[in-house]
Short mmCIF file of C-alpha atoms in Angstrom, two decimals:
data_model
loop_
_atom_site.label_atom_id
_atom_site.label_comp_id
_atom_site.label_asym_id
_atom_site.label_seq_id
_atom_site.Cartn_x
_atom_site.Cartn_y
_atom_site.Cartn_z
CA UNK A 222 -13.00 77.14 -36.71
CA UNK A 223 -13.45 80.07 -33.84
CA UNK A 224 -15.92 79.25 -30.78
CA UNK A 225 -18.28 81.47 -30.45
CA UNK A 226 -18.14 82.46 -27.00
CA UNK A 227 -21.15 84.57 -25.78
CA UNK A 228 -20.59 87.08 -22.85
CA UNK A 229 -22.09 85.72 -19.64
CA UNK A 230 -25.54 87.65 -19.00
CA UNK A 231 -25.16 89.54 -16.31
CA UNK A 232 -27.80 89.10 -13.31
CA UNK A 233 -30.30 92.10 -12.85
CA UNK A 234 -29.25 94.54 -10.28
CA UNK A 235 -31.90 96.74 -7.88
CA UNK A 236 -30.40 99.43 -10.06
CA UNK A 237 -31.93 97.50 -13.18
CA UNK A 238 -35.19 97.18 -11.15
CA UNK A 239 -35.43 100.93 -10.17
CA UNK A 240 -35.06 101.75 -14.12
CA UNK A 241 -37.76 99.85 -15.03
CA UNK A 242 -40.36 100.48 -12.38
CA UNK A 243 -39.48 104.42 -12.79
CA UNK A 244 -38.85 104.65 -8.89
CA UNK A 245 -35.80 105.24 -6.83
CA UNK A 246 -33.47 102.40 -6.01
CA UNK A 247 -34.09 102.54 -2.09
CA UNK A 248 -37.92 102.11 -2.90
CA UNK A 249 -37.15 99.17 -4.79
CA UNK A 250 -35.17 97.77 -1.66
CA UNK A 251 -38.43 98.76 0.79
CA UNK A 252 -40.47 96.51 -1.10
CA UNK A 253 -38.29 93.67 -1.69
CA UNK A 254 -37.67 93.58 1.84
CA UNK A 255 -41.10 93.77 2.85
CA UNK A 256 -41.92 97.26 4.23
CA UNK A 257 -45.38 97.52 4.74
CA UNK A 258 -45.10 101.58 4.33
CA UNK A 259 -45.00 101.42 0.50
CA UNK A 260 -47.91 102.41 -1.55
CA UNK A 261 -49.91 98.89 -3.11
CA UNK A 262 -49.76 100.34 -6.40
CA UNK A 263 -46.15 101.20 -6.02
CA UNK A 264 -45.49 98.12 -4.56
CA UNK A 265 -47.62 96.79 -7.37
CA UNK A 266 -45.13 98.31 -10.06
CA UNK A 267 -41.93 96.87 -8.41
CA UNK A 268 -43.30 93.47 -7.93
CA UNK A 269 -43.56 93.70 -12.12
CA UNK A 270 -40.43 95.20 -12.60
CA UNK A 271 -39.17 92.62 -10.93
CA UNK A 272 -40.70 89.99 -13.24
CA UNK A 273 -39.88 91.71 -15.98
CA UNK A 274 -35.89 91.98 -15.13
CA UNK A 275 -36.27 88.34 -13.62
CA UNK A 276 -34.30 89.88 -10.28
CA UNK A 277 -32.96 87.43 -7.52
CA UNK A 278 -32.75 89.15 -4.52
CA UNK A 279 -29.53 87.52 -2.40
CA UNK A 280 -31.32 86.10 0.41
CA UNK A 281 -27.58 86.31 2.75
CA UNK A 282 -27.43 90.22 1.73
CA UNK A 283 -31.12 90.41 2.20
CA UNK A 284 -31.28 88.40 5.52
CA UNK A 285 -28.25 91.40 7.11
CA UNK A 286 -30.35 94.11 6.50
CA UNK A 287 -33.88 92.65 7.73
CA UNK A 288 -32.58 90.35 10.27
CA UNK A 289 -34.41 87.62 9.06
CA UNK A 290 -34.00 84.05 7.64
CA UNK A 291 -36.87 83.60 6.05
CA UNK A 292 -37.71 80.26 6.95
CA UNK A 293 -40.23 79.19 10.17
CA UNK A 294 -40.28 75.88 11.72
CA UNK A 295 -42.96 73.37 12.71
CA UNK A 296 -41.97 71.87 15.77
CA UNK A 297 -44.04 68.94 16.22
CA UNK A 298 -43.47 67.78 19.89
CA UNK A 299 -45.02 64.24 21.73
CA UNK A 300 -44.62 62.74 25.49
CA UNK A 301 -41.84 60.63 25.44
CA UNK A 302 -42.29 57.24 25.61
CA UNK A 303 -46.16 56.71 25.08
CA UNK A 304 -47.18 53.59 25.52
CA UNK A 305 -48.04 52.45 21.72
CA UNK A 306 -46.66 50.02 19.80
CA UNK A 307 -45.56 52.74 16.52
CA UNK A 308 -42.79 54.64 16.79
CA UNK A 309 -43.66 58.41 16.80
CA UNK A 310 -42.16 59.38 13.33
CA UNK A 311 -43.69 56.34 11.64
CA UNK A 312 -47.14 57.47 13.48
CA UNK A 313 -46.98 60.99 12.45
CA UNK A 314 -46.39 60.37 8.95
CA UNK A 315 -49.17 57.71 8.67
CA UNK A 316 -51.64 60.33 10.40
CA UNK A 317 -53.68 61.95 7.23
CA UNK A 318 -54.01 65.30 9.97
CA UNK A 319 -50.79 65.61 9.98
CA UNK A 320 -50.37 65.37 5.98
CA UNK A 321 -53.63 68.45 5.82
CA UNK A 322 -51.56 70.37 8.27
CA UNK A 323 -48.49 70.84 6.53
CA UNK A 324 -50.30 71.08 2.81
CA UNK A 325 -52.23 74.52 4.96
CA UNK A 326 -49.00 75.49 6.12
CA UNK A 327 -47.06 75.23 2.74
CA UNK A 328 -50.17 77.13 1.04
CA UNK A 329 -49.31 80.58 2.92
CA UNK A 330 -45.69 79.81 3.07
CA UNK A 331 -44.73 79.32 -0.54
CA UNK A 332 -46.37 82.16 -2.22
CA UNK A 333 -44.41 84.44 0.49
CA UNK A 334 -40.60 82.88 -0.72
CA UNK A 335 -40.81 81.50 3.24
CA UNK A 336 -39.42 77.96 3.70
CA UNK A 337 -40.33 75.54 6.32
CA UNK A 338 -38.37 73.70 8.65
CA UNK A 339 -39.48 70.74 10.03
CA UNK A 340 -38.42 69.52 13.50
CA UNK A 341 -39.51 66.89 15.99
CA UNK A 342 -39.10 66.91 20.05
CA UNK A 343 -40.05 63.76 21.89
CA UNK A 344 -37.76 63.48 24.79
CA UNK A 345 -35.40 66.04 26.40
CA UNK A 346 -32.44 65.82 24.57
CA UNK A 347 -34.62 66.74 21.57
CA UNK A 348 -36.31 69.50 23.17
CA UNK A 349 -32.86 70.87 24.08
CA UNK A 350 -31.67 70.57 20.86
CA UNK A 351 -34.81 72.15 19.32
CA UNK A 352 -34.39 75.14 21.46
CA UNK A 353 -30.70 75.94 21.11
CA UNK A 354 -31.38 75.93 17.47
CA UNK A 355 -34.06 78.38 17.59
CA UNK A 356 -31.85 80.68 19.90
CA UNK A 357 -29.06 80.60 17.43
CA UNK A 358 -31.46 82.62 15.34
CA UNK A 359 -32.12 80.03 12.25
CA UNK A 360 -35.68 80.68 11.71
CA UNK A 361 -37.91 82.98 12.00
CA UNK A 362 -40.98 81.87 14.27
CA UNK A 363 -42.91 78.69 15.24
CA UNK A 364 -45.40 76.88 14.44
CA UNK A 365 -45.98 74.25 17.65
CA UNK A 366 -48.01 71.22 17.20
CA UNK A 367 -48.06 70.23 20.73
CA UNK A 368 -49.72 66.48 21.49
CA UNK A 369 -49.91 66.34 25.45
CA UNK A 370 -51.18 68.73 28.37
CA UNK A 371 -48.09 69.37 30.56
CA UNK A 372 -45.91 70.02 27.57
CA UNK A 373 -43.03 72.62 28.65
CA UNK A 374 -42.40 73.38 25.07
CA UNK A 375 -45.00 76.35 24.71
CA UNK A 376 -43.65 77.91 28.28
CA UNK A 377 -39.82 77.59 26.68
CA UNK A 378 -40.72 79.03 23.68
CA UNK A 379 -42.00 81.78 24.83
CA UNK A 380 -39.26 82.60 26.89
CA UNK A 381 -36.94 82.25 23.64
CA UNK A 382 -39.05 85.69 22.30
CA UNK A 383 -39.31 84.03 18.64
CA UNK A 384 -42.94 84.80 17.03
CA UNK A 385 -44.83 81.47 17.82
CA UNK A 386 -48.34 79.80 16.75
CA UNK A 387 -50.20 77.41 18.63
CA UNK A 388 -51.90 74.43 17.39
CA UNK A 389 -55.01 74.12 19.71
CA UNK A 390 -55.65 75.55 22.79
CA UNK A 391 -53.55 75.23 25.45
CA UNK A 392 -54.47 73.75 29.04
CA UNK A 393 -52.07 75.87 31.18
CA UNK A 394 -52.76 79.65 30.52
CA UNK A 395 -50.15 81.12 27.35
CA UNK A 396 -49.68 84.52 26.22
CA UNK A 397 -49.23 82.65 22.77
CA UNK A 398 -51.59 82.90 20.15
CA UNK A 399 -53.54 79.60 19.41
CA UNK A 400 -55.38 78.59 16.51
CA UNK A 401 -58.29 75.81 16.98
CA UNK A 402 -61.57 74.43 16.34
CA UNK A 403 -64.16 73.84 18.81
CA UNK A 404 -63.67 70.39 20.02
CA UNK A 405 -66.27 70.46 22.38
CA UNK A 406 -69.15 72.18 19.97
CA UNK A 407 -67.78 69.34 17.57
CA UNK A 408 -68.35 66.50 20.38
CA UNK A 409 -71.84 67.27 21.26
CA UNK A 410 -72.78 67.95 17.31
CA UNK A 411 -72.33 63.56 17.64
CA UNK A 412 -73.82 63.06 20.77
CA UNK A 413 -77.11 65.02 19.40
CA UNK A 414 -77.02 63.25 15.99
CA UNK A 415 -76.98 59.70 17.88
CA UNK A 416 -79.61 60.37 20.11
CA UNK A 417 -82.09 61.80 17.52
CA UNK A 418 -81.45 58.54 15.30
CA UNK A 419 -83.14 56.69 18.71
CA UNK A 420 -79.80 55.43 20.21
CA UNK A 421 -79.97 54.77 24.28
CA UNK A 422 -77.18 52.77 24.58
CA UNK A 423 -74.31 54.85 23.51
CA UNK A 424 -70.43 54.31 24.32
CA UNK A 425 -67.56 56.01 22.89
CA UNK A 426 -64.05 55.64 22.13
CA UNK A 427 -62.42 59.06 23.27
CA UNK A 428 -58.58 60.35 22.41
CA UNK A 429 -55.94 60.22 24.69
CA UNK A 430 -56.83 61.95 28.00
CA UNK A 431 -53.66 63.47 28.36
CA UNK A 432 -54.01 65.60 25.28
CA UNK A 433 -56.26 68.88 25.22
CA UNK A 434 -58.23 67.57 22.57
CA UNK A 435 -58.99 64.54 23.44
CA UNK A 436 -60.28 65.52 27.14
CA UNK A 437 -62.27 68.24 25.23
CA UNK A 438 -64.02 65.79 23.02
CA UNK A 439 -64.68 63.88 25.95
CA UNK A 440 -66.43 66.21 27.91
CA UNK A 441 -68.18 67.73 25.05
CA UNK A 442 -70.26 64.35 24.30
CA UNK A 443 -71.07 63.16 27.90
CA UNK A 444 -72.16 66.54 28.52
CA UNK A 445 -74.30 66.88 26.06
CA UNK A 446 -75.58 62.80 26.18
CA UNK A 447 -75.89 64.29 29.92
CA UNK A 448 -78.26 67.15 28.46
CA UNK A 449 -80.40 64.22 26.37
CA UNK A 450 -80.68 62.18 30.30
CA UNK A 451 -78.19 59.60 29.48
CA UNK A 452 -75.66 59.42 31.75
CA UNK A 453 -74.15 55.69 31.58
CA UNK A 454 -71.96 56.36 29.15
CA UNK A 455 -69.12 52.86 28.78
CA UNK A 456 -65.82 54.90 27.25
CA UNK A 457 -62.40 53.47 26.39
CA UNK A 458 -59.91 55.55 25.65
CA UNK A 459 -57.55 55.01 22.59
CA UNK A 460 -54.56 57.09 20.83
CA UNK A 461 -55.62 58.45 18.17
CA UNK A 462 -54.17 55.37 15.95
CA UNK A 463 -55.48 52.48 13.73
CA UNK A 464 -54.32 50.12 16.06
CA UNK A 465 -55.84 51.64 18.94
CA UNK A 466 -59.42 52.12 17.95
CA UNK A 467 -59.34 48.66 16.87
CA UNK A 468 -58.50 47.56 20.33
CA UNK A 469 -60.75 50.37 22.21
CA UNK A 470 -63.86 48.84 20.13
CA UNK A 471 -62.69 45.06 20.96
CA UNK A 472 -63.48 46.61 24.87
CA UNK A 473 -66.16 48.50 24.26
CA UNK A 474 -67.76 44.88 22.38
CA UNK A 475 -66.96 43.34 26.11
CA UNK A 476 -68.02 45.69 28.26
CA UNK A 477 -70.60 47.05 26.47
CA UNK A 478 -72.50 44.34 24.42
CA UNK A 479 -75.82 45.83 23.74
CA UNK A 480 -74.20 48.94 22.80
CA UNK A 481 -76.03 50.66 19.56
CA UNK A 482 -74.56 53.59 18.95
CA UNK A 483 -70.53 54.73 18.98
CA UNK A 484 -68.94 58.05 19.21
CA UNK A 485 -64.63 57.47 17.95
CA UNK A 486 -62.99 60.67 18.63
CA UNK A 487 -60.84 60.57 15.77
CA UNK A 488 -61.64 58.58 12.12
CA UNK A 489 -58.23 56.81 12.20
CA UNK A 490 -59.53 55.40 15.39
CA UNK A 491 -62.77 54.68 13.39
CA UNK A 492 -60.98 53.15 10.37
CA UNK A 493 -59.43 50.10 13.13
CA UNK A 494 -62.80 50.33 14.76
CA UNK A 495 -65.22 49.57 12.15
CA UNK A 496 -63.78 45.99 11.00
CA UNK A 497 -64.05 44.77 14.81
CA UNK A 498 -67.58 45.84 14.54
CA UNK A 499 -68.71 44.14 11.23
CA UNK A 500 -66.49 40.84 12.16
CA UNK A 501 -68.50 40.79 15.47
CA UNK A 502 -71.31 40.61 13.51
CA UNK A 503 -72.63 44.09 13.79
CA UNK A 504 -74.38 45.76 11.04
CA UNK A 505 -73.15 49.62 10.97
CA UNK A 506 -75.45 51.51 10.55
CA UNK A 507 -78.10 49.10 11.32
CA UNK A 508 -77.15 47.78 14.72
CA UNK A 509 -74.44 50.24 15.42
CA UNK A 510 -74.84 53.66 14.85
CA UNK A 511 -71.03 55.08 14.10
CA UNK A 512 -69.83 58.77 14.15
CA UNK A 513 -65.63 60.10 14.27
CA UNK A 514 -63.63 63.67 14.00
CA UNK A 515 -61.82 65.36 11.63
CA UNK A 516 -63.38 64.46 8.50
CA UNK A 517 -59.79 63.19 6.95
CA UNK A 518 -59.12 60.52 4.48
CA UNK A 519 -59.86 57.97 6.64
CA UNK A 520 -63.49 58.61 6.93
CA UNK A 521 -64.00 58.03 2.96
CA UNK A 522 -62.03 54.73 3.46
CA UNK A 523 -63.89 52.99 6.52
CA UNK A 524 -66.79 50.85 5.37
CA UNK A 525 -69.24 52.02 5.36
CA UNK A 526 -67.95 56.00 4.37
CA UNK A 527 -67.67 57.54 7.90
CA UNK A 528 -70.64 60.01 9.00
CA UNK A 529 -68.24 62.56 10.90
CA UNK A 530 -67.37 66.08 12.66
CA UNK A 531 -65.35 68.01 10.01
CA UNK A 532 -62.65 70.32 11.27
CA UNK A 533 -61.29 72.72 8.84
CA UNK A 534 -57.44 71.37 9.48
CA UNK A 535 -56.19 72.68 6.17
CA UNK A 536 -58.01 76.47 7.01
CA UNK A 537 -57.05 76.20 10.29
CA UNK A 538 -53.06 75.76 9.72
CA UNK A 539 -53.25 78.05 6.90
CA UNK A 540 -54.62 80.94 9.64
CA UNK A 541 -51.45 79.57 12.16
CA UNK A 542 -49.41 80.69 8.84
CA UNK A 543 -50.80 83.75 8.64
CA UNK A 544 -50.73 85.09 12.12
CA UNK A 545 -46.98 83.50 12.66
CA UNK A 546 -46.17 86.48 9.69
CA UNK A 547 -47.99 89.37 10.97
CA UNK A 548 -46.27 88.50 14.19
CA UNK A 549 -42.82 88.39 12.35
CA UNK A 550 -44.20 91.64 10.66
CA UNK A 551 -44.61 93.38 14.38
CA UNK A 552 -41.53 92.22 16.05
CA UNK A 553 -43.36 89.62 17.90
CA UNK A 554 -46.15 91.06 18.50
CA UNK A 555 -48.67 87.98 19.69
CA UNK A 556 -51.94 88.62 17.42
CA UNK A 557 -55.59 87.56 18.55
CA UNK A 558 -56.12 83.49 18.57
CA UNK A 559 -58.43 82.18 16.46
CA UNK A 560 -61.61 79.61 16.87
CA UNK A 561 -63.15 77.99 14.12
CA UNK A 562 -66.44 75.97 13.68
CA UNK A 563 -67.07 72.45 13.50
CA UNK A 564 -69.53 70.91 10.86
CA UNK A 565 -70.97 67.54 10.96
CA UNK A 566 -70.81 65.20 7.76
CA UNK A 567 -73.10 62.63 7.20
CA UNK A 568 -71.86 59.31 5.52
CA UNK A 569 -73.57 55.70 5.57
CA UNK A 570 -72.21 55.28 9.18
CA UNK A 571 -75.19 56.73 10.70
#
């Protein structure tokens, strides 16, 4: 008995590529490594050549020519040491914004060969870390999630030069480009929806105070409760968790007894809110009129289904995608920030 011992199939070459496509071999590199002077029908032709030969390009070869790793990061960074009782990993992973976030990411990334890199800075010696890995040239550009207002993370990344996206508007002025929705349009879309279902005695659970978004959602609804002549406004603040709308809403119940109507910056807050409500004895929507942010999964599992502000998280991280690679594109280049529009979604909550 002989073996019958095929040759090994040799991998397709640019060469292989050019042959096919009926173009030069340099053209063929141009539009593998992403030229944007190549005709789209040329490019076009390539890109099917390339299917057709089933080419690999070697990313190491690839990455000495263009400079580039292909890869980005999102640096998710959070004040050390806030004062709540879950840890910050376990609390990121159990946020559903989080979750939409990286899904928008991922949507721009993976159809572009671009891999993401998650990292996490909650303390200086993370931060430290963070940043001599992005000066050792491992990625590509930034995508910064940034939870608190004196963060020194989008000043130190911008000195580092890497393309960088931010998530939300910062506080301090930034030459970085920020992508967001309008907290404050969102905020006041509540405030107008409580007063026109008759409610005078309106609190609120607001976001942590320390974080852009949550001082913007703030402001947003006692400015525009201001607008509707109701200024005695009882607020406690939570943290954006279960756990702390839950206890917010136990305050609210003591301060604020007679309240009828409850703006909950955030629907995990609203998810721990709503059972202190009802076990208080509290009909929502009857005797309490309820209303969150974000329109996540949370608001489909309170009880009753959460009437809510929707941002577009998933649109809006797919656009911080998208403008991270143009900047990669232009050498850095920051591009224009973007502001999207809120939308209000009414549930059985009000």
């Amino acid at each position: 008995m002989t073996a019958d011992v095929s040759p090994p199939v040799r991998p397709a070459t640019l060469e292989d590529v050019a042959a096919v496509a009926g173009v030069s071999r340099a053209t063929v590199s141009r539009v593998i490594n992403g030229a944007t002077t190549v005709d789209p029908a040329l490019r076009r032709v390539v890109e099917e050549a390339v299917a057709t030969t089933g080419y690999v390009p070697n990313r190491a070869a690839r990455s000495l020519v263009t400079r580039r790793t292909d890869s980005i990061a999102l640096v998710v960074s959070e004040r050390e040491r806030r004062p709540v009782a879950e840890p910050f990993v376990g609390r990121m992973f159990s946020d559903p914004h989080f979750g939409r976030v990286v899904g928008g990411v991922l949507d721009v990334l993976r159809p572009a060969g671009i891999q993401m890199v998650l990292m996490l800075a909650d303390d200086e010696t993370s931060r430290n870390q963070l940043l001599s890995y992005l000066r050792q040239g491992h990625v590509d550009g930034v995508v910064l999630i940034s939870s608190h207002a004196d963060d020194p993370l989008p000043a130190l990344l911008h000195d580092t030069r890497l393309p960088a996206v931010l998530a939300g508007r910062p506080l301090r002025p930034s030459p970085l480009t920020y992508v967001e929705a309008d907290q404050r349009a969102g905020a006041q879309m509540a405030a107008d929806l409580l007063v026109s279902l008759g409610r005078r005695n309106i609190a609120s659970i607001a976001g942590p105070q320390d974080r852009p978004a949550g001082q913007a959602r703030l402001d947003g609804f006692l400015d525009a409760l201001a607008g509707h002549g109701i200024g005695e406004v009882e607020v406690a603040e939570g943290d954006f968790t279960h756990t702390g709308g839950a206890s917010a809403m136990r305050k609210l119940l003591h301060d604020r007894p007679d309240l009828d109507g409850v703006f909950i910056a955030s629907d995990l807050m609203a998810l721990g809110a709503l059972p202190v409500l009802l076990r208080a004895g509290r009909d929502v929507p009857g005797d309490v009129a309820v209303v969150g942010f974000d329109d996540s999964s949370a608001a489909l599992a309170c009880d009753p289904p959460l009437t809510t502000v929707r941002q577009p998280v998933e649109e809006m991280a797919s656009e911080m995608a998208r403008l991270l690679l143009k900047q990669i594109g232009k050498s850095g280049r920051p591009e224009p920030s973007v502001v999207f529009h809120p939308t209000l979604v009414r549930r059985e909550s009000a």
